[in-house]
Amino acid sequence: MDSLIKLAELSYSYILKNYYNKKALYTVLCAYGVFKTIYLAFVDPLRKVPGPWYARFSKIPVRYAQFSGETQRYFQSLHDKYGPIVRAGPRTLSCSSSKEFKQVMSTYRYKKSTIYEGFANVHPNIFSTRDETLNKTRRRQVGPAVSQKGLNVIESLVSSVCIDSAGTKLEQLTQEGSGSAEINYFNFFQNITTDVVGELGFGIKIGAVQNEGHPISGWINATVKNSMRFNSFPLLKKFQRIMPGLSNNETNLKNLCMGQIKQRQELIKNNSLDPNTYDVLQIYVTATNPSTNKPLTNDELLTEIVAVSVVGIHTTSITMTWMMAYLMAYPEVYRKLVQEIRTTFPDRSKKISISEAKEKLPYLVATIHEVLRVVGSHGNNLFRDIPKEGLEIHGFNVPYKSEIGMFLPGANLDSSVWEDPKTFNPDRFLGADGDKLKKEVLAFSTGVRMCPGKDFSMMQLYLVFANIFKDFDFSLPADSKFVPNSKNSHPIPNDITYITRLPANPQADCIVVITKSS
């Protein structure tokens, strides 16, 4: 045994003496670099996938686009140049084909990639989890709240916010402004969804519409931005852990949600909760984990309520924002939509229900679907890991340990599905193929990880726009840079993508004038 130890020591000394020097180190590094270059250029199984030359060697351009909010533009430019399948990194592909999007998203075989981990600095939840079992469990638990039956139960509550509170606020503003007022529609719509989620998420009246804002909106906007920025470069995640100040917004959001959880638990403990209480928090508080047959822990409750708050407030309000932006840029569409609503519902004192909007306002339905198609709230790539059996897509074999991004904005512009795909044209949904085309809109994703809150979001879109356009006129300020002109017939605010796709400068660019309709 001693002789073996001495032999090992001699070998170690020999290696240190002869090879552990700068020259040897440089030689090894150069050899590795040459080998890696030759492999990536001539042997790599992804070498024939079209894309920029640098994508074979580095994913840094993708990470920089994610960090800077240029994700949508970056990937769209790649697909415009190279086609529906493109290489974006040494082991990263992006696909903009609608058909392949549905194929990959139809199964749990392709797990969400690691970029989803740590969203909002909470544990995995219904939206961020990479685990099939957890996702299925949470979908079963929250399913009753977002089913059509559940939505029928809560429609009156949603209506009270989307119609009554919003209408009252606009009425107040126009009266105070002697018949007209300027509003920031990005803020206004986010206030609406904040109040809706407050009521249906954890049963409280936030009052964001009436008070013209609430801090939770800012916390959520910052949380979404930070999640993408910190996940784009893994090193930044370590800074976030050792510098708590970088996560103040996430902390504030978690504290608010945990406060509501504990308050609800106390009400239940004291038998003080209204037996008719029906919200997402109550569904989760009374749910059990199938594996343990025990209630969800506070950490599990927190991560789900944070997720509901972020997704429920942020994404729906962004869709509303783009709806208004496009209608202001396309005045002929706006006029046609307003005429349909006011002709169909001439009684201004009557509220338009969701069923009436869907059944009697086909142009409203078409316009909402076209906005979701052209500029939905999600502007990112939905990255999925390739399993051991690999993936065959567009004639290429993608090997294990690679990842593929299913580029949602690109899939909604697939020319094999959409005629003149980059043109904003709600009329495309009114023809003989209208109903079929509506099913091709992928704004809420599709398949096994489709957004469970799709119908809930659509309910708000129908209620808000049917009723505010019935009662109020909207126009751009005379000095707005988004007034259609000879140089730009359809000016739209610049966008930025941090997971979601929102106006880059909403406080300056999202201003409209409102007046009471005559």
CSV table of C-alpha atoms in Angstrom, one decimal, residues 85-399:
chain,number,residue,atom,x,y,z
A,85,ILE,CA,-36.2,26.7,-38.1
A,86,VAL,CA,-33.0,28.5,-37.1
A,87,ARG,CA,-30.0,27.9,-34.9
A,88,ALA,CA,-29.6,30.5,-32.1
A,89,GLY,CA,-26.8,28.9,-30.0
A,90,PRO,CA,-24.5,25.8,-29.9
A,91,ARG,CA,-27.4,23.7,-28.5
A,92,THR,CA,-30.3,26.1,-29.0
A,93,LEU,CA,-32.8,26.2,-31.9
A,94,SER,CA,-35.9,28.4,-32.5
A,95,CYS,CA,-39.0,27.3,-34.5
A,96,SER,CA,-41.7,29.7,-35.8
A,97,SER,CA,-43.8,27.1,-37.6
A,98,SER,CA,-47.4,26.9,-36.3
A,99,LYS,CA,-47.6,23.2,-37.1
A,100,GLU,CA,-44.5,22.3,-35.2
A,101,PHE,CA,-45.4,24.6,-32.4
A,102,LYS,CA,-48.6,22.5,-31.8
A,103,GLN,CA,-46.6,19.3,-32.1
A,104,VAL,CA,-44.1,20.1,-29.5
A,105,MET,CA,-46.6,21.8,-27.1
A,106,SER,CA,-49.0,18.9,-27.3
A,107,THR,CA,-47.0,16.7,-24.9
A,108,TYR,CA,-45.1,16.7,-21.7
A,109,ARG,CA,-42.3,14.9,-23.4
A,110,TYR,CA,-40.5,18.2,-24.0
A,111,LYS,CA,-40.0,19.7,-20.5
A,112,LYS,CA,-39.8,23.4,-19.9
A,113,SER,CA,-36.1,24.5,-19.9
A,114,THR,CA,-34.2,25.8,-16.9
A,115,ILE,CA,-34.9,29.4,-17.8
A,116,TYR,CA,-38.3,29.0,-16.1
A,117,GLU,CA,-36.7,28.2,-12.7
A,118,GLY,CA,-36.9,30.8,-10.0
A,119,PHE,CA,-39.6,32.9,-11.6
A,120,ALA,CA,-40.5,35.7,-9.2
A,121,ASN,CA,-38.1,34.2,-6.6
A,122,VAL,CA,-40.7,31.6,-5.6
A,123,HIS,CA,-40.9,27.9,-5.8
A,124,PRO,CA,-42.2,26.1,-8.9
A,125,ASN,CA,-45.9,26.8,-9.6
A,126,ILE,CA,-48.6,26.0,-12.2
A,127,PHE,CA,-46.9,28.3,-14.7
A,128,SER,CA,-43.2,27.8,-14.0
A,129,THR,CA,-42.8,24.2,-13.0
A,130,ARG,CA,-40.9,21.8,-15.2
A,131,ASP,CA,-42.5,18.8,-13.4
A,132,GLU,CA,-45.3,17.1,-15.2
A,133,THR,CA,-47.0,15.8,-12.1
A,134,LEU,CA,-47.0,19.1,-10.3
A,135,ASN,CA,-48.5,20.9,-13.3
A,136,LYS,CA,-51.2,18.3,-13.7
A,137,THR,CA,-52.1,18.5,-10.0
A,138,ARG,CA,-52.3,22.3,-10.0
A,139,ARG,CA,-54.4,22.3,-13.1
A,140,ARG,CA,-56.9,19.9,-11.5
A,141,GLN,CA,-57.0,22.0,-8.4
A,142,VAL,CA,-57.6,25.4,-10.0
A,143,GLY,CA,-59.6,24.0,-12.9
A,144,PRO,CA,-63.1,24.7,-11.3
A,145,ALA,CA,-62.3,28.4,-11.0
A,146,VAL,CA,-61.4,28.9,-14.6
A,147,SER,CA,-63.8,26.4,-16.2
A,148,GLN,CA,-66.8,27.8,-18.1
A,149,LYS,CA,-69.1,26.8,-15.2
A,150,GLY,CA,-66.8,28.6,-12.7
A,151,LEU,CA,-66.7,31.7,-14.9
A,152,ASN,CA,-70.5,31.8,-15.1
A,153,VAL,CA,-70.5,32.0,-11.3
A,154,ILE,CA,-68.1,34.9,-11.1
A,155,GLU,CA,-69.3,36.9,-14.1
A,156,SER,CA,-71.3,39.3,-12.0
A,157,LEU,CA,-68.2,40.0,-9.9
A,158,VAL,CA,-66.0,40.5,-12.9
A,159,SER,CA,-68.7,42.7,-14.5
A,160,SER,CA,-68.8,44.9,-11.4
A,161,VAL,CA,-65.1,45.8,-11.9
A,162,CYS,CA,-64.8,45.7,-15.7
A,163,ILE,CA,-68.0,47.6,-16.3
A,164,ASP,CA,-69.2,49.4,-13.2
A,165,SER,CA,-66.0,50.6,-11.6
A,166,ALA,CA,-64.3,51.3,-14.9
A,167,GLY,CA,-67.3,53.2,-16.3
A,168,THR,CA,-67.8,55.2,-13.1
A,169,LYS,CA,-64.2,56.2,-13.2
A,170,LEU,CA,-64.3,57.3,-16.8
A,171,GLU,CA,-67.6,59.2,-16.1
A,172,GLN,CA,-65.9,61.0,-13.2
A,173,LEU,CA,-62.9,62.0,-15.2
A,174,THR,CA,-64.9,63.4,-18.1
A,175,GLN,CA,-67.1,65.4,-15.7
A,176,GLU,CA,-64.1,66.8,-13.9
A,177,GLY,CA,-62.6,67.7,-17.3
A,178,SER,CA,-65.7,69.5,-18.5
A,179,GLY,CA,-66.6,66.8,-21.0
A,180,SER,CA,-63.2,65.3,-21.8
A,181,ALA,CA,-60.1,64.0,-20.1
A,182,GLU,CA,-56.7,62.5,-21.0
A,183,ILE,CA,-55.9,59.1,-19.5
A,184,ASN,CA,-53.0,56.7,-19.7
A,185,TYR,CA,-54.7,53.6,-21.0
A,186,PHE,CA,-51.8,51.3,-20.0
A,187,ASN,CA,-52.3,52.3,-16.3
A,188,PHE,CA,-56.1,52.3,-16.6
A,189,PHE,CA,-56.3,48.7,-18.0
A,190,GLN,CA,-53.7,47.5,-15.4
A,191,ASN,CA,-55.9,49.0,-12.7
A,192,ILE,CA,-58.9,47.1,-14.0
A,193,THR,CA,-57.1,43.7,-14.0
A,194,THR,CA,-55.5,44.5,-10.6
A,195,ASP,CA,-59.0,44.9,-9.1
A,196,VAL,CA,-60.3,41.8,-10.8
A,197,VAL,CA,-57.4,39.7,-9.5
A,198,GLY,CA,-57.8,41.2,-6.1
A,199,GLU,CA,-61.4,40.1,-5.9
A,200,LEU,CA,-61.0,36.7,-7.6
A,201,GLY,CA,-57.5,35.9,-6.6
A,202,PHE,CA,-57.7,36.4,-2.8
A,203,GLY,CA,-61.0,38.1,-2.2
A,204,ILE,CA,-60.1,41.7,-1.4
A,205,LYS,CA,-61.1,45.0,-2.8
A,206,ILE,CA,-57.9,46.7,-3.9
A,207,GLY,CA,-59.5,49.8,-5.4
A,208,ALA,CA,-56.9,50.5,-8.1
A,209,VAL,CA,-59.4,51.9,-10.6
A,210,GLN,CA,-60.9,54.4,-8.2
A,211,ASN,CA,-57.6,55.4,-6.6
A,212,GLU,CA,-55.8,55.4,-10.0
A,213,GLY,CA,-53.3,52.8,-9.1
A,214,HIS,CA,-51.8,50.5,-6.5
A,215,PRO,CA,-48.2,49.6,-5.7
A,216,ILE,CA,-48.8,45.9,-6.6
A,217,SER,CA,-48.9,46.8,-10.3
A,218,GLY,CA,-45.4,48.3,-10.2
A,219,TRP,CA,-44.1,45.3,-8.2
A,220,ILE,CA,-45.5,42.9,-10.8
A,221,ASN,CA,-44.1,44.9,-13.7
A,222,ALA,CA,-40.6,44.9,-12.1
A,223,THR,CA,-40.9,41.2,-11.1
A,224,VAL,CA,-41.5,40.1,-14.7
A,225,LYS,CA,-38.6,42.3,-16.0
A,226,ASN,CA,-36.2,41.1,-13.3
A,227,SER,CA,-37.1,37.4,-13.8
A,228,MET,CA,-36.0,37.5,-17.4
A,229,ARG,CA,-32.9,39.7,-16.8
A,230,PHE,CA,-31.6,37.6,-14.0
A,231,ASN,CA,-32.3,34.3,-15.8
A,232,SER,CA,-30.7,35.5,-19.0
A,233,PHE,CA,-27.2,35.4,-17.4
A,234,PRO,CA,-27.0,32.7,-14.6
A,235,LEU,CA,-24.2,34.7,-12.8
A,236,LEU,CA,-26.7,37.5,-12.2
A,237,LYS,CA,-28.9,35.1,-10.2
A,238,LYS,CA,-26.1,34.8,-7.7
A,239,PHE,CA,-25.9,38.5,-7.3
A,240,GLN,CA,-29.6,38.6,-6.7
A,241,ARG,CA,-29.2,36.1,-3.8
A,242,ILE,CA,-26.4,38.0,-2.0
A,243,MET,CA,-27.9,41.5,-2.7
A,244,PRO,CA,-31.5,41.5,-1.3
A,245,GLY,CA,-32.0,45.1,-2.6
A,246,LEU,CA,-32.2,43.7,-6.1
A,247,SER,CA,-35.4,41.8,-5.2
A,248,ASN,CA,-37.3,44.4,-3.3
A,249,ASN,CA,-40.3,44.3,-5.7
A,250,GLU,CA,-40.5,40.5,-5.5
A,251,THR,CA,-40.3,40.7,-1.7
A,252,ASN,CA,-43.1,43.3,-1.5
A,253,LEU,CA,-45.3,41.2,-3.7
A,254,LYS,CA,-44.7,38.0,-1.7
A,255,ASN,CA,-45.4,39.9,1.6
A,256,LEU,CA,-48.7,41.1,0.3
A,257,CYS,CA,-49.7,37.6,-0.9
A,258,MET,CA,-48.6,35.9,2.3
A,259,GLY,CA,-50.5,38.5,4.3
A,260,GLN,CA,-53.7,37.5,2.5
A,261,ILE,CA,-52.9,33.8,2.9
A,262,LYS,CA,-52.5,34.1,6.7
A,263,GLN,CA,-55.6,36.3,7.0
A,264,ARG,CA,-57.7,33.7,5.2
A,265,GLN,CA,-56.3,30.9,7.3
A,266,GLU,CA,-57.2,32.9,10.4
A,267,LEU,CA,-60.8,33.5,9.2
A,268,ILE,CA,-61.2,29.8,8.5
A,269,LYS,CA,-59.7,28.9,11.9
A,270,ASN,CA,-62.2,31.2,13.7
A,271,ASN,CA,-65.1,30.1,11.5
A,272,SER,CA,-65.5,33.7,10.4
A,273,LEU,CA,-65.2,33.2,6.6
A,274,ASP,CA,-68.3,33.8,4.5
A,275,PRO,CA,-69.4,30.3,3.4
A,276,ASN,CA,-70.1,31.7,-0.1
A,277,THR,CA,-66.5,32.8,-0.6
A,278,TYR,CA,-65.3,31.6,-4.0
A,279,ASP,CA,-61.8,32.6,-5.2
A,280,VAL,CA,-58.5,31.1,-6.2
A,281,LEU,CA,-57.0,31.4,-2.8
A,282,GLN,CA,-59.9,29.5,-1.2
A,283,ILE,CA,-59.5,26.7,-3.8
A,284,TYR,CA,-55.9,26.3,-3.0
A,285,VAL,CA,-56.3,26.7,0.8
A,286,THR,CA,-58.8,23.8,0.8
A,287,ALA,CA,-56.9,21.7,-1.7
A,288,THR,CA,-54.7,18.7,-0.7
A,289,ASN,CA,-51.5,17.3,-2.2
A,290,PRO,CA,-52.2,13.9,-3.7
A,291,SER,CA,-48.8,12.5,-2.8
A,292,THR,CA,-49.2,13.4,1.0
A,293,ASN,CA,-52.9,13.8,1.3
A,294,LYS,CA,-52.1,17.0,3.3
A,295,PRO,CA,-53.0,20.6,2.6
A,296,LEU,CA,-50.7,22.8,0.6
A,297,THR,CA,-47.9,24.3,2.7
A,298,ASN,CA,-47.6,28.1,3.1
A,299,ASP,CA,-44.7,28.1,0.6
A,300,GLU,CA,-46.8,26.2,-1.9
A,301,LEU,CA,-49.8,28.6,-1.4
A,302,LEU,CA,-47.5,31.6,-1.7
A,303,THR,CA,-46.0,30.5,-5.0
A,304,GLU,CA,-49.4,29.8,-6.6
A,305,ILE,CA,-50.9,33.1,-5.4
A,306,VAL,CA,-47.9,35.1,-6.6
A,307,ALA,CA,-48.2,33.3,-10.0
A,308,VAL,CA,-51.9,34.1,-10.3
A,309,SER,CA,-51.3,37.7,-9.4
A,310,VAL,CA,-48.5,38.2,-11.9
A,311,VAL,CA,-50.1,36.4,-14.8
A,312,GLY,CA,-53.7,37.6,-14.1
A,313,ILE,CA,-52.8,41.3,-13.7
A,314,HIS,CA,-49.9,41.6,-16.2
A,315,THR,CA,-50.8,39.7,-19.3
A,316,THR,CA,-54.5,40.6,-19.7
A,317,SER,CA,-53.8,44.3,-19.2
A,318,ILE,CA,-51.1,44.2,-21.8
A,319,THR,CA,-53.5,42.7,-24.3
A,320,MET,CA,-56.0,45.5,-23.5
A,321,THR,CA,-53.2,48.0,-24.0
A,322,TRP,CA,-52.4,46.7,-27.5
A,323,MET,CA,-56.0,46.6,-28.4
A,324,MET,CA,-56.3,50.3,-27.7
A,325,ALA,CA,-53.0,51.1,-29.4
A,326,TYR,CA,-54.0,49.3,-32.6
A,327,LEU,CA,-57.5,50.8,-32.7
A,328,MET,CA,-56.0,54.3,-32.5
A,329,ALA,CA,-53.5,53.5,-35.3
A,330,TYR,CA,-56.3,52.0,-37.4
A,331,PRO,CA,-59.2,54.6,-37.1
A,332,GLU,CA,-61.3,52.8,-39.8
A,333,VAL,CA,-61.3,49.6,-37.6
A,334,TYR,CA,-62.1,51.7,-34.5
A,335,ARG,CA,-65.1,53.4,-36.2
A,336,LYS,CA,-66.4,50.1,-37.6
A,337,LEU,CA,-66.2,48.5,-34.1
A,338,VAL,CA,-67.9,51.4,-32.4
A,339,GLN,CA,-70.7,51.4,-34.9
A,340,GLU,CA,-71.3,47.7,-34.5
A,341,ILE,CA,-71.5,48.0,-30.7
A,342,ARG,CA,-73.8,51.1,-30.6
A,343,THR,CA,-76.0,49.9,-33.4
A,344,THR,CA,-76.5,46.5,-31.7
A,345,PHE,CA,-76.9,48.0,-28.2
A,346,PRO,CA,-78.5,51.4,-28.6
A,347,ASP,CA,-79.6,51.5,-25.0
A,348,ARG,CA,-76.7,53.1,-23.2
A,349,SER,CA,-78.1,52.3,-19.8
A,350,LYS,CA,-77.9,48.5,-20.4
A,351,LYS,CA,-74.7,46.6,-19.7
A,352,ILE,CA,-73.4,44.2,-22.3
A,353,SER,CA,-72.8,40.7,-20.9
A,354,ILE,CA,-70.1,38.4,-22.1
A,355,SER,CA,-72.5,36.1,-23.9
A,356,GLU,CA,-74.1,39.0,-25.7
A,357,ALA,CA,-70.7,40.4,-26.7
A,358,LYS,CA,-69.5,37.0,-28.1
A,359,GLU,CA,-72.8,36.2,-29.9
A,360,LYS,CA,-73.9,39.6,-31.2
A,361,LEU,CA,-70.6,41.5,-31.8
A,362,PRO,CA,-68.7,39.5,-34.4
A,363,TYR,CA,-66.4,42.4,-35.3
A,364,LEU,CA,-65.4,42.9,-31.7
A,365,VAL,CA,-64.6,39.2,-31.5
A,366,ALA,CA,-62.6,39.4,-34.7
A,367,THR,CA,-60.7,42.5,-33.6
A,368,ILE,CA,-59.7,40.9,-30.3
A,369,HIS,CA,-58.5,37.8,-32.0
A,370,GLU,CA,-56.5,39.8,-34.5
A,371,VAL,CA,-54.8,41.8,-31.8
A,372,LEU,CA,-53.9,38.6,-30.0
A,373,ARG,CA,-52.5,37.2,-33.2
A,374,VAL,CA,-50.4,40.2,-34.3
A,375,VAL,CA,-49.1,41.4,-30.9
A,376,GLY,CA,-50.2,39.1,-28.1
A,377,SER,CA,-48.9,39.8,-24.6
A,378,HIS,CA,-46.3,37.0,-24.8
A,379,GLY,CA,-43.4,38.0,-27.0
A,380,ASN,CA,-40.9,35.3,-26.0
A,381,ASN,CA,-39.7,31.9,-27.1
A,382,LEU,CA,-41.2,29.0,-25.1
A,383,PHE,CA,-38.0,27.0,-24.6
A,384,ARG,CA,-38.2,23.2,-24.2
A,385,ASP,CA,-35.6,20.6,-23.5
A,386,ILE,CA,-35.0,17.8,-26.0
A,387,PRO,CA,-35.5,14.3,-24.4
A,388,LYS,CA,-33.2,11.3,-24.8
A,389,GLU,CA,-35.0,10.1,-27.9
A,390,GLY,CA,-34.3,13.5,-29.6
A,391,LEU,CA,-36.6,15.4,-31.9
A,392,GLU,CA,-37.1,15.4,-35.6
A,393,ILE,CA,-38.4,18.7,-36.8
A,394,HIS,CA,-38.3,20.3,-40.3
A,395,GLY,CA,-36.0,17.6,-41.6
A,396,PHE,CA,-33.4,18.0,-38.8
A,397,ASN,CA,-32.6,15.6,-36.0
A,398,VAL,CA,-32.2,17.6,-32.8
A,399,PRO,CA,-30.1,15.6,-30.2
